[in-house]
mmCIF file of C-alpha atoms and ligand atoms in Angstrom:
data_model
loop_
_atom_site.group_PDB
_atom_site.id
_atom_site.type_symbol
_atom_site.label_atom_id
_atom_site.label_comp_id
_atom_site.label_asym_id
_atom_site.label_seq_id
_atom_site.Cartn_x
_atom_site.Cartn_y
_atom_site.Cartn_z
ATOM 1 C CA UNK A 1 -75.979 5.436 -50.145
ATOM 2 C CA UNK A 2 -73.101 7.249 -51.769
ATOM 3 C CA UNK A 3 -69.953 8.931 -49.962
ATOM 4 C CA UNK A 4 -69.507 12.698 -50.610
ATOM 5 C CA UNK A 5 -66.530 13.801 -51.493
ATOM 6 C CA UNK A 6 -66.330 15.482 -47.934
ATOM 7 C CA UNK A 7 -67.046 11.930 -46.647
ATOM 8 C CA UNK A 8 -64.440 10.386 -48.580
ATOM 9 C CA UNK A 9 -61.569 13.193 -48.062
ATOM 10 C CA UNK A 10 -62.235 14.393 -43.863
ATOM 11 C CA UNK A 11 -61.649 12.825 -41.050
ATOM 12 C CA UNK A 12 -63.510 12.411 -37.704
ATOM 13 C CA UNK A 13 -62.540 10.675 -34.024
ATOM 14 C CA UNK A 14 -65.324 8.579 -32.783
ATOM 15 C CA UNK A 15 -65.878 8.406 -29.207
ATOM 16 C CA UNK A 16 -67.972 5.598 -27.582
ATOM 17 C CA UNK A 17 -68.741 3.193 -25.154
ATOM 18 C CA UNK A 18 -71.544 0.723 -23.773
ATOM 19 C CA UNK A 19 -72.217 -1.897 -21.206
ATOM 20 C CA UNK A 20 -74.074 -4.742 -22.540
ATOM 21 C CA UNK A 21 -73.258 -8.247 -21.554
ATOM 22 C CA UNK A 22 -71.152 -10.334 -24.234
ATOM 23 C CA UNK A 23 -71.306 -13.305 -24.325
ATOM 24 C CA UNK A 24 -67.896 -14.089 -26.483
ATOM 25 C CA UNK A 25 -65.351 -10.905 -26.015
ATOM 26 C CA UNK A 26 -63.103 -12.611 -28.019
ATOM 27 C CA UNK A 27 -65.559 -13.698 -30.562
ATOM 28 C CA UNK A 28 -66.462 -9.889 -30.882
ATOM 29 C CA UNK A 29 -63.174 -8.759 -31.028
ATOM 30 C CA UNK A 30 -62.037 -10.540 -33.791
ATOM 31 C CA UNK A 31 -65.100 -9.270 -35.907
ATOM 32 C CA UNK A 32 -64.104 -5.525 -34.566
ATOM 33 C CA UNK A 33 -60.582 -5.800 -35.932
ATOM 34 C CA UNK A 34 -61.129 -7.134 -39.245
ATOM 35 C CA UNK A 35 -64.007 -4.207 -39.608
ATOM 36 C CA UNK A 36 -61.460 -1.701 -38.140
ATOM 37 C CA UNK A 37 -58.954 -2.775 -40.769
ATOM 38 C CA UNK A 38 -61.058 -2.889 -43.621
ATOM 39 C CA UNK A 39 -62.226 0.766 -43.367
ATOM 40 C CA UNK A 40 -58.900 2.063 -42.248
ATOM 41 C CA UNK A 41 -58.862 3.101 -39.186
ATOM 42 C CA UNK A 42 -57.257 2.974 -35.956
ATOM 43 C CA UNK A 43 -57.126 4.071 -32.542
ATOM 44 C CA UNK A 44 -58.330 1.442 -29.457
ATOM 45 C CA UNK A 45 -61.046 -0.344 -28.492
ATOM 46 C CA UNK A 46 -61.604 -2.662 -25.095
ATOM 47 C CA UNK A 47 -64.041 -5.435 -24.911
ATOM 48 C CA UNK A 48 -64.709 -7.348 -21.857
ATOM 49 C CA UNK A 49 -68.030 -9.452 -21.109
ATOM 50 C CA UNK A 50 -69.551 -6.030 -19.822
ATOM 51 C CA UNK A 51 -68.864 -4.438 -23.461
ATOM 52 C CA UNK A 52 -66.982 -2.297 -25.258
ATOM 53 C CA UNK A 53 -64.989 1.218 -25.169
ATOM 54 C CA UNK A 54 -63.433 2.743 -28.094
ATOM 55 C CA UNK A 55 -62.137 5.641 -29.523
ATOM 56 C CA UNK A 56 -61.249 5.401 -33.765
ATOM 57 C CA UNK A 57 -60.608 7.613 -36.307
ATOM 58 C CA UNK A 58 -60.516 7.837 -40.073
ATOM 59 C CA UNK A 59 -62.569 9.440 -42.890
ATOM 60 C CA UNK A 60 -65.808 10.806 -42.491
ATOM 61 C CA UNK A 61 -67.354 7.299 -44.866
ATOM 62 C CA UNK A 62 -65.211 5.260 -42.667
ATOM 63 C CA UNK A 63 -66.878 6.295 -39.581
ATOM 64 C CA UNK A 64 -70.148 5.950 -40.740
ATOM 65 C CA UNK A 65 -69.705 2.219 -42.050
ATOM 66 C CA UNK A 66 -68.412 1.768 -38.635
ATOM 67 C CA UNK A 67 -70.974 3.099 -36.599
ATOM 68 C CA UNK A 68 -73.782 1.418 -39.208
ATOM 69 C CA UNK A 69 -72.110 -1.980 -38.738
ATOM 70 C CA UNK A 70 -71.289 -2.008 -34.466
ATOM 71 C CA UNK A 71 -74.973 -1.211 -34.374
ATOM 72 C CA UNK A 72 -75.410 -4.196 -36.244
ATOM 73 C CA UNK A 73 -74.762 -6.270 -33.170
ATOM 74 C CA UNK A 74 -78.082 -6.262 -31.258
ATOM 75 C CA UNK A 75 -75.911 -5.130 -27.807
ATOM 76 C CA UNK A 76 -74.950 -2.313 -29.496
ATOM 77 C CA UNK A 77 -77.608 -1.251 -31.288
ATOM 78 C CA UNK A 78 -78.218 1.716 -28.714
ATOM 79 C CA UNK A 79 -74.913 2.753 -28.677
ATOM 80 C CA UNK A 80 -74.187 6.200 -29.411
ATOM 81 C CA UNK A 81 -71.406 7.651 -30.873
ATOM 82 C CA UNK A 82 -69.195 11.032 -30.176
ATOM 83 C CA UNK A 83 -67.914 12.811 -33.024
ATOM 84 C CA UNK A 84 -64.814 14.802 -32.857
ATOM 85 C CA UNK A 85 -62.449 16.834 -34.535
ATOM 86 C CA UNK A 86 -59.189 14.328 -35.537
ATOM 87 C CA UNK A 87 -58.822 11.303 -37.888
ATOM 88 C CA UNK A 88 -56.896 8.289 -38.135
ATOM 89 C CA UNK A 89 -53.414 10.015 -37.433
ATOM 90 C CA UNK A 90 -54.678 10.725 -34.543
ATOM 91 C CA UNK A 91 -53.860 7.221 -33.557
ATOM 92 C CA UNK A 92 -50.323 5.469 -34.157
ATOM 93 C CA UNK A 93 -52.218 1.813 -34.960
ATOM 94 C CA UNK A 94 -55.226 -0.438 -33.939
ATOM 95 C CA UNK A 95 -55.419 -1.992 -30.727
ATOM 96 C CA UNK A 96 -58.652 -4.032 -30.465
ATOM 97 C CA UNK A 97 -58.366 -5.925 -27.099
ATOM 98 C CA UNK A 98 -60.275 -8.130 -25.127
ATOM 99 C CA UNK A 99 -59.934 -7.384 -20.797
ATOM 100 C CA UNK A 100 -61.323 -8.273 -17.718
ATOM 101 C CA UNK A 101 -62.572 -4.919 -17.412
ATOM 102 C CA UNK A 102 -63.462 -2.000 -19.928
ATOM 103 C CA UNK A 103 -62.401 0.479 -17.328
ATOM 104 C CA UNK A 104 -59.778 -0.520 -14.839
ATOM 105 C CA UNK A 105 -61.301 -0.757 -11.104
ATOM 106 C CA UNK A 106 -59.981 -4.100 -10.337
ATOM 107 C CA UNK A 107 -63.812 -5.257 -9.778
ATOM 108 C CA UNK A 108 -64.739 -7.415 -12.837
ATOM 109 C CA UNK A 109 -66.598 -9.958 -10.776
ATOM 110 C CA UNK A 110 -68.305 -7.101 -8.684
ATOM 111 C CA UNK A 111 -69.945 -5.117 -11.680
ATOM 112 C CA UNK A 112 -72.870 -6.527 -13.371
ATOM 113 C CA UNK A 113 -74.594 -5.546 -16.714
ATOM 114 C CA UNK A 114 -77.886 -6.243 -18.536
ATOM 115 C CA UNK A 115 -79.436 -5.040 -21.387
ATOM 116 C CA UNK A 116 -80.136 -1.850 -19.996
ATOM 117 C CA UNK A 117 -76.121 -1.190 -19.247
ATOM 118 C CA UNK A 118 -74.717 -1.205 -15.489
ATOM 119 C CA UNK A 119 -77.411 -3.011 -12.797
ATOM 120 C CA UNK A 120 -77.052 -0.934 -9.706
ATOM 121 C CA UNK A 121 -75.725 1.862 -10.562
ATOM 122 C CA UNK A 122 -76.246 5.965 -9.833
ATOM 123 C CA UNK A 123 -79.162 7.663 -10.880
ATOM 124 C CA UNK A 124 -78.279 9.747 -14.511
ATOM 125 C CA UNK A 125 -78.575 13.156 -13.976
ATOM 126 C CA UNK A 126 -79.029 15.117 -17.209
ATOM 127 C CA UNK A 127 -77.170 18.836 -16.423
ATOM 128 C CA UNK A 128 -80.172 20.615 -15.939
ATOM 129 C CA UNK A 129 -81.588 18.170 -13.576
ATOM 130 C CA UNK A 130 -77.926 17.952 -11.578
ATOM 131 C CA UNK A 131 -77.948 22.537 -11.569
ATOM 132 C CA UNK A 132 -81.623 21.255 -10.322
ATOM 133 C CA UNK A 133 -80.972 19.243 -7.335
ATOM 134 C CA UNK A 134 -78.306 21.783 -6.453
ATOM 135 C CA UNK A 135 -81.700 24.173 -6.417
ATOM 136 C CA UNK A 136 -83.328 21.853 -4.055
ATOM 137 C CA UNK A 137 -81.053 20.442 -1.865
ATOM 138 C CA UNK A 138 -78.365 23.018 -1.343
ATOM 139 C CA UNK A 139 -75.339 22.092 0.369
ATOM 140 C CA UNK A 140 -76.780 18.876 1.150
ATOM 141 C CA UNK A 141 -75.602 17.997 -2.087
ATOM 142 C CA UNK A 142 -71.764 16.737 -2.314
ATOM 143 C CA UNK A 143 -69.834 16.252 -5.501
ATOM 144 C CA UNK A 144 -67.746 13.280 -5.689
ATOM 145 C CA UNK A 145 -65.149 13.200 -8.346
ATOM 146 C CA UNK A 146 -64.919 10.136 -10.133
ATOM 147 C CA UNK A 147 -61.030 10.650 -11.974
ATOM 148 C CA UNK A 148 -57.626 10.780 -10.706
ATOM 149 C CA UNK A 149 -56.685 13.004 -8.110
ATOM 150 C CA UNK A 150 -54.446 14.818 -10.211
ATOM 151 C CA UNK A 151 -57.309 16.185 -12.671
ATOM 152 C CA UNK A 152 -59.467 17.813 -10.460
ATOM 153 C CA UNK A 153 -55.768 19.832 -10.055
ATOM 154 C CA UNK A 154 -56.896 22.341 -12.856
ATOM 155 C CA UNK A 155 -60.731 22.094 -12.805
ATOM 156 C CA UNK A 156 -63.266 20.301 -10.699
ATOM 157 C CA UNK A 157 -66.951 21.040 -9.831
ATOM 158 C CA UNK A 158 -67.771 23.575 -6.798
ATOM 159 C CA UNK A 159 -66.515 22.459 -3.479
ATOM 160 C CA UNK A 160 -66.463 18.955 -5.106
ATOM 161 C CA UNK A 161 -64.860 15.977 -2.684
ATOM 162 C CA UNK A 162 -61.613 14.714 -4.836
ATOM 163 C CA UNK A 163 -60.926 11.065 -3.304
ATOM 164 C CA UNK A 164 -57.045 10.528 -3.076
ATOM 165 C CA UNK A 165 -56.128 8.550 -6.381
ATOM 166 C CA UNK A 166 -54.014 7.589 -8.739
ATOM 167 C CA UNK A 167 -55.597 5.255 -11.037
ATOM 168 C CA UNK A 168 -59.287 4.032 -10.948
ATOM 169 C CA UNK A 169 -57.402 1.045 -9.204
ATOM 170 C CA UNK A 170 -57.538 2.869 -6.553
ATOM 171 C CA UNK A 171 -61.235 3.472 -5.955
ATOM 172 C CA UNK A 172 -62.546 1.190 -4.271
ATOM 173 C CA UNK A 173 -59.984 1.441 -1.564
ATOM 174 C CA UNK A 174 -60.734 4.842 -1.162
ATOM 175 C CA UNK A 175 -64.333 3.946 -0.567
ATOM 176 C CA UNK A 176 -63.454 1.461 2.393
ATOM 177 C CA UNK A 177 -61.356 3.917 3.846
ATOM 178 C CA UNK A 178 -64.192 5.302 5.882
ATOM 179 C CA UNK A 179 -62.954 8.862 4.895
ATOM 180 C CA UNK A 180 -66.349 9.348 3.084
ATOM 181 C CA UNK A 181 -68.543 7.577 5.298
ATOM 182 C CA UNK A 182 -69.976 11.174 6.478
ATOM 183 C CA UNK A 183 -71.724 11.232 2.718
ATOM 184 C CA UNK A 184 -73.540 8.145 2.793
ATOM 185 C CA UNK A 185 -77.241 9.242 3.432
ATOM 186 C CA UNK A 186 -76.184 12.532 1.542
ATOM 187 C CA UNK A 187 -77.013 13.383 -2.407
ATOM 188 C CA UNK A 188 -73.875 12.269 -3.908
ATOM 189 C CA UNK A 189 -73.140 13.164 -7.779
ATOM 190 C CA UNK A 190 -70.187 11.602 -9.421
ATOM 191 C CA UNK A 191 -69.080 12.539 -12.593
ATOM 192 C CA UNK A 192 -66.104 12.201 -14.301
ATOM 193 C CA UNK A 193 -64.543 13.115 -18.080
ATOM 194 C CA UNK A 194 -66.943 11.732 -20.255
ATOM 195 C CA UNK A 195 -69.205 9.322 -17.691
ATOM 196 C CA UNK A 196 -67.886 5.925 -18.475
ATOM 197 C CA UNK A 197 -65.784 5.799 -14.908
ATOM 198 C CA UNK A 198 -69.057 6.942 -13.228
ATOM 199 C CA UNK A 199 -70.983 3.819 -14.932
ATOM 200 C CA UNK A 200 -68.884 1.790 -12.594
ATOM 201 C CA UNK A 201 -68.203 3.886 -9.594
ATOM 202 C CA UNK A 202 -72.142 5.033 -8.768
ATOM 203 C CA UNK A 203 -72.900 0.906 -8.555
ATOM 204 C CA UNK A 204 -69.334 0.411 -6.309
ATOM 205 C CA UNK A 205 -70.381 3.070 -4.084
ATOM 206 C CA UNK A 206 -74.247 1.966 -3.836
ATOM 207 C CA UNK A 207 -72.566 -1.644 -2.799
ATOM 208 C CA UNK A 208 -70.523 0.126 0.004
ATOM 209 C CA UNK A 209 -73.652 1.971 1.478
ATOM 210 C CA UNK A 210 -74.040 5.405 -0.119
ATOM 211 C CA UNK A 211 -77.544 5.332 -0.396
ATOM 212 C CA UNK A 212 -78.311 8.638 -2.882
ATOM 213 C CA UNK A 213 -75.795 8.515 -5.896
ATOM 214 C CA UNK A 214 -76.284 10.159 -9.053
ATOM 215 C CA UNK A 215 -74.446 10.412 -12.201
ATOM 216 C CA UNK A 216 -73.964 12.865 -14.915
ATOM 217 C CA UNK A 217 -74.784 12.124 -18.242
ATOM 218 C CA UNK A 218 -72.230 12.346 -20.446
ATOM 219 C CA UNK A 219 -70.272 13.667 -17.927
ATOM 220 C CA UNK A 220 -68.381 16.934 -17.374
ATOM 221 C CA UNK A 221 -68.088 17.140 -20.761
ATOM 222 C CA UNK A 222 -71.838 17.087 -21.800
ATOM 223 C CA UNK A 223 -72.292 19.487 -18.532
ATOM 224 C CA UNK A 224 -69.501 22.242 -19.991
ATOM 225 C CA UNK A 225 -71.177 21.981 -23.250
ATOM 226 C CA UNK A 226 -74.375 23.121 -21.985
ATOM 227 C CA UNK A 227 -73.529 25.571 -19.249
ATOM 228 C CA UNK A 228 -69.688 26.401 -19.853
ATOM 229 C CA UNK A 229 -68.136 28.375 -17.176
ATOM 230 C CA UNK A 230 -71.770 30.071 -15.852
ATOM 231 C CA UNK A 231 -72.748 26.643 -13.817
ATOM 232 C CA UNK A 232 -71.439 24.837 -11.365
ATOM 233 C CA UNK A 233 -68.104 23.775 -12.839
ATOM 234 C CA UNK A 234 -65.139 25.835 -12.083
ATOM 235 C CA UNK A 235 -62.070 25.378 -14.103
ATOM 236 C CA UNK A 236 -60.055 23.158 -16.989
ATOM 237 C CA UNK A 237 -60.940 20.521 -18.238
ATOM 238 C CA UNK A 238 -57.820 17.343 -18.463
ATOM 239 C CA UNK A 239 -58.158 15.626 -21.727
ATOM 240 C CA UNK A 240 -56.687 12.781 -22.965
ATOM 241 C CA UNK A 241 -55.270 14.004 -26.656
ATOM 242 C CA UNK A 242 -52.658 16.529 -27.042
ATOM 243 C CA UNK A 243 -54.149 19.242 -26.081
ATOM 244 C CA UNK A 244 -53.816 18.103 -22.255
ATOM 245 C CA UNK A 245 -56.304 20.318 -21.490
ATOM 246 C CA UNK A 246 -59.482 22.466 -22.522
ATOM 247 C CA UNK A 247 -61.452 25.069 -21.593
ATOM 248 C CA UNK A 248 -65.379 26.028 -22.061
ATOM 249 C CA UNK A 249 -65.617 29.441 -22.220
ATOM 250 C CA UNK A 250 -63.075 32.703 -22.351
ATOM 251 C CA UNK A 251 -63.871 32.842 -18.449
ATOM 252 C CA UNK A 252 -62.794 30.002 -17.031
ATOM 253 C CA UNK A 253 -61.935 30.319 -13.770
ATOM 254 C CA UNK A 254 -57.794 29.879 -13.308
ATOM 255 C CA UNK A 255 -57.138 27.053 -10.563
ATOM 256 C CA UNK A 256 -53.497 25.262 -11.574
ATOM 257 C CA UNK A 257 -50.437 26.492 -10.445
ATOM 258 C CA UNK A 258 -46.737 25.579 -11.025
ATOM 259 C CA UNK A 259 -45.597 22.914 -8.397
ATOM 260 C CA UNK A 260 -42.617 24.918 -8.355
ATOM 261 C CA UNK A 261 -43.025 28.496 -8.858
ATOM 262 C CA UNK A 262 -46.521 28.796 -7.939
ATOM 263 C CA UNK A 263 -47.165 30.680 -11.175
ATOM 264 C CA UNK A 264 -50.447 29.965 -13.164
ATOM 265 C CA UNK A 265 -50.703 27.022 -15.854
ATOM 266 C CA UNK A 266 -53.268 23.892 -16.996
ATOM 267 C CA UNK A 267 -50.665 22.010 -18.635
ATOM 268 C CA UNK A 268 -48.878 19.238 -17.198
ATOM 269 C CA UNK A 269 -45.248 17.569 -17.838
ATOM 270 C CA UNK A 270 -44.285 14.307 -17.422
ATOM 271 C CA UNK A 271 -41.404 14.427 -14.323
ATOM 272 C CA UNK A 272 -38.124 14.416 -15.249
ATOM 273 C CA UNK A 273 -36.970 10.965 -14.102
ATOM 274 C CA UNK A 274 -38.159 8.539 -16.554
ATOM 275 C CA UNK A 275 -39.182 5.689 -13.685
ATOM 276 C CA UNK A 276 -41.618 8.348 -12.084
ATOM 277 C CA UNK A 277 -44.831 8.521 -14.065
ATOM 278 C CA UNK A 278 -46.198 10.827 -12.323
ATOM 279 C CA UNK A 279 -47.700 13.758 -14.562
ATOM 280 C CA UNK A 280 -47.125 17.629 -12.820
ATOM 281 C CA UNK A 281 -48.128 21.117 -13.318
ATOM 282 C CA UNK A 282 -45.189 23.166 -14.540
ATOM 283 C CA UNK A 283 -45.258 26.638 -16.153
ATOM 284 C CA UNK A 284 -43.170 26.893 -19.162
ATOM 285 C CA UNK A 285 -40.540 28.607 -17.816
ATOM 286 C CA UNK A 286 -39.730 25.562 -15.094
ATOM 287 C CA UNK A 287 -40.827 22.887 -17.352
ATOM 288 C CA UNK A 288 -37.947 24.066 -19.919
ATOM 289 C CA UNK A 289 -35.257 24.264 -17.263
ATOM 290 C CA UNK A 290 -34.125 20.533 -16.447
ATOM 291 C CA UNK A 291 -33.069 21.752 -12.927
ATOM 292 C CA UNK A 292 -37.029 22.418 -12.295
ATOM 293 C CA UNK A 293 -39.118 19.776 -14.513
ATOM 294 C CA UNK A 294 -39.305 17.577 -11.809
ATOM 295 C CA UNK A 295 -42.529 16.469 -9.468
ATOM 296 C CA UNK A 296 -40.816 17.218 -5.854
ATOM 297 C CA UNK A 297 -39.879 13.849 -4.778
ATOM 298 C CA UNK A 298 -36.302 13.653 -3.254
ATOM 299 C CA UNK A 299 -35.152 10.619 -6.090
ATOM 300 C CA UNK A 300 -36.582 12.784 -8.757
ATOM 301 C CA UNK A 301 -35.183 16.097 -7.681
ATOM 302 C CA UNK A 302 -31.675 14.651 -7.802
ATOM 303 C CA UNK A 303 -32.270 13.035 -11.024
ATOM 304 C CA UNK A 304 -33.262 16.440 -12.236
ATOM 305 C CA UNK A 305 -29.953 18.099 -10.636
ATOM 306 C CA UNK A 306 -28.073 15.485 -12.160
ATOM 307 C CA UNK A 307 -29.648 16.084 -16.025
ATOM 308 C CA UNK A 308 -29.435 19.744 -15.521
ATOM 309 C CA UNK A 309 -27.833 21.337 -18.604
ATOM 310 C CA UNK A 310 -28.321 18.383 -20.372
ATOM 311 C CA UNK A 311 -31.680 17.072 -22.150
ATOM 312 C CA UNK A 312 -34.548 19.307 -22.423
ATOM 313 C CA UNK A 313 -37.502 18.523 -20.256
ATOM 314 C CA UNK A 314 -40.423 17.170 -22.639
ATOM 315 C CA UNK A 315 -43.642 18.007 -22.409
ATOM 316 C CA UNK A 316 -46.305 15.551 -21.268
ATOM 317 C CA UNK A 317 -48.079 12.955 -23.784
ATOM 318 C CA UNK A 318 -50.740 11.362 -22.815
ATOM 319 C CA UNK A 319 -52.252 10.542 -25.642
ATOM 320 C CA UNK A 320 -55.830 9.954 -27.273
ATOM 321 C CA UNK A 321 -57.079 6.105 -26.979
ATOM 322 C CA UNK A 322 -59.278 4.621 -24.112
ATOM 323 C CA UNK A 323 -57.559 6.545 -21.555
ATOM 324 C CA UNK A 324 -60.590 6.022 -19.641
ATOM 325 C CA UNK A 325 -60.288 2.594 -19.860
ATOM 326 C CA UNK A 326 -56.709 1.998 -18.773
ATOM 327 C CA UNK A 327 -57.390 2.805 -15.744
ATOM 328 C CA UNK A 328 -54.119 4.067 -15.811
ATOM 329 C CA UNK A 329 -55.026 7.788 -16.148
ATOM 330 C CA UNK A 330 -58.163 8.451 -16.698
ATOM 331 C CA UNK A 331 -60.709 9.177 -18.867
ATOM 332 C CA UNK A 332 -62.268 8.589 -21.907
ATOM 333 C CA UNK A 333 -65.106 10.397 -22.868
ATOM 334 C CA UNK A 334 -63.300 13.692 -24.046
ATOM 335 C CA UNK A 335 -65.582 14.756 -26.915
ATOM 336 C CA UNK A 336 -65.570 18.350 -27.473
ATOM 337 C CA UNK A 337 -62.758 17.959 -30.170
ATOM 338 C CA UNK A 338 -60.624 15.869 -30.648
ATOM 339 C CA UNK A 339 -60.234 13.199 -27.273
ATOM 340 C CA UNK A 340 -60.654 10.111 -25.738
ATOM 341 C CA UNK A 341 -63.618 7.938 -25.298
ATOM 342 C CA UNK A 342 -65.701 8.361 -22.465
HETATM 343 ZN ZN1 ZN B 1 -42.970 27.637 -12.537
HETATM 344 ZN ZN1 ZN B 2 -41.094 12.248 -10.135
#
């Protein structure tokens, strides 16, 4: 099999992830670095004994030796593979790791794979079938969203329940709060960027008691690709890449506003004071003004009255990799263009 010369001269951002027990993380590892480095490309992948999460990019024959040889490992074999816009600048260098967890939940003795991926977790709803139950069970039916707080600030799914996090840390937490205790012998669909976070949090939830949980497959992402802005998903979409943000149609409906003007916007800045990492909806014109860039708290607002007239305000970066995974924002699993894994 030859390379065309399209092959040989574009570049693509593969998106991917599986559960599948492994035996040796660090064994695999190893073999997924020296592969990465020998086609050229980088980006990050997570391995952990319940399997892998990635996100790569390079040329076009790159990506296909890649996804030809990860298949060649019999857990993998399955897996499939998102293709987006992007390449291997997408990605400043290769970080293959090995972690307790693929995505961050703090629960790596509480999940459990097989063969078949997560034991125990949510049913997987294909989008018709979720726009279906909605048919049949009506209200009855509560959304749960699976990602941080802070994206379900620009676009979430229809009356959906947005638990109060900041990391997937904080999860499980949230569960044992008794705060959703009211939805446990509801319907209960999670779904999250791309549907890895969902893997995990449909079998936490069915441990705590909630005893009708579904996922999405392929998550928002898959669901926005099929019905846009005409289902049951109102809003933005928060991405992991550069583009912050995306939208599925010309009609999305506008829900973001500018924490300080009130004015509309989808795009978020990074808060002024460098030791807050908190991420905030600003409108360009109080993002640019270092007197405004700030999230609200009282040590950040003086921080910002204290740059004013000096630096500019920059504009948030969280960038492509398993975003999902960290834990630490969110999620992987972006695939209409160029994103994250999930
Ligand atoms: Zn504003
Ligand atoms: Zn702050």
């Amino acid at each position: 099999m030859g390379n065309s010369y399209t092959d040989l001269h574009e570049s693509r951002i593969l998106l991917y992830y599986c559960f599948t027990p492994i035996a040796d993380p660090t064994a695999i590892m190893l073999w997924q670095r020296a592969l990465c480095e020998k086609l050229g490309l980088t980006g990050r992948i997570l391995i952990s004994k319940h399997g892998i999460n990635g996100t790569v990019g390079g040329t076009i024959a790159s990506c296909k030796a890649y996804t030809k040889a990860t298949r060649q490992y019999p857990g993998f074999k399955k897996m499939e593979f998102k293709w987006s816009e992007g390449g291997a600048e997408d990605f400043p260098k290769l970080s293959v790791k090995v972690r307790d967890e693929i995505v961050a939940f703090g629960a790596p003795e509480e999940l459990k794979v097989d063969e078949n991926g997560v034991v125990g977790g949510g049913v997987h709803l294909k989008p018709q079938q979720v726009n279906d139950l909605v048919a049949e069970r009506g209200d009855e039916v509560v959304f749960f969203d699976g990602r941080n707080a802070m994206e379900a600030e620009i676009g979430k799914f229809k009356n959906a329940v947005v638990p109060d996090v900041n990391t997937t840390h904080d999860f499980i937490r949230e569960l044992e709060s008794g705060k959703y205790d009211w939805m446990k012998d509801k319907p209960v669909v999670s779904y999250c960027t791309g549907g890895i976070r969902c893997e995990i949090l449909s079998s936490l939830m069915k441990n705590r008691g909630f005893e009708e949980v579904y996922q999405i497959d392929g998550g928002i992402v898959r669901y926005g690709e099929q019905f846009g802005d005409d289902g049951l998903w109102e809003g933005s979409l928060y991405v992991f890449d550069k583009r912050m943000h995306m939208e599925f149609s010309d009609h999305s409906k506008q829900l973001g506003y500018c924490q300080h003007c009130g004015a509309d916007t989808n795009l978020f800045h990074n808060c002024i004071n460098g030791s807050c990492r908190k991420q905030i909806l600003l409108c360009d014109d109080c993002a640019a003004s270092t007197a405004t860039a700030h999230c609200g708290a009282e040590e950040c607002a003086s921080v910002a009255s204290e740059t004013s007239g000096a630096a500019e305000a920059t504009g948030a970066s969280e960038t492509g990799g398993a975003a999902e995974a960290t834990g630490a924002s969110g999620a992987a699993g972006v695939t209409g263009t160029s994103g994250v894994s999930s």
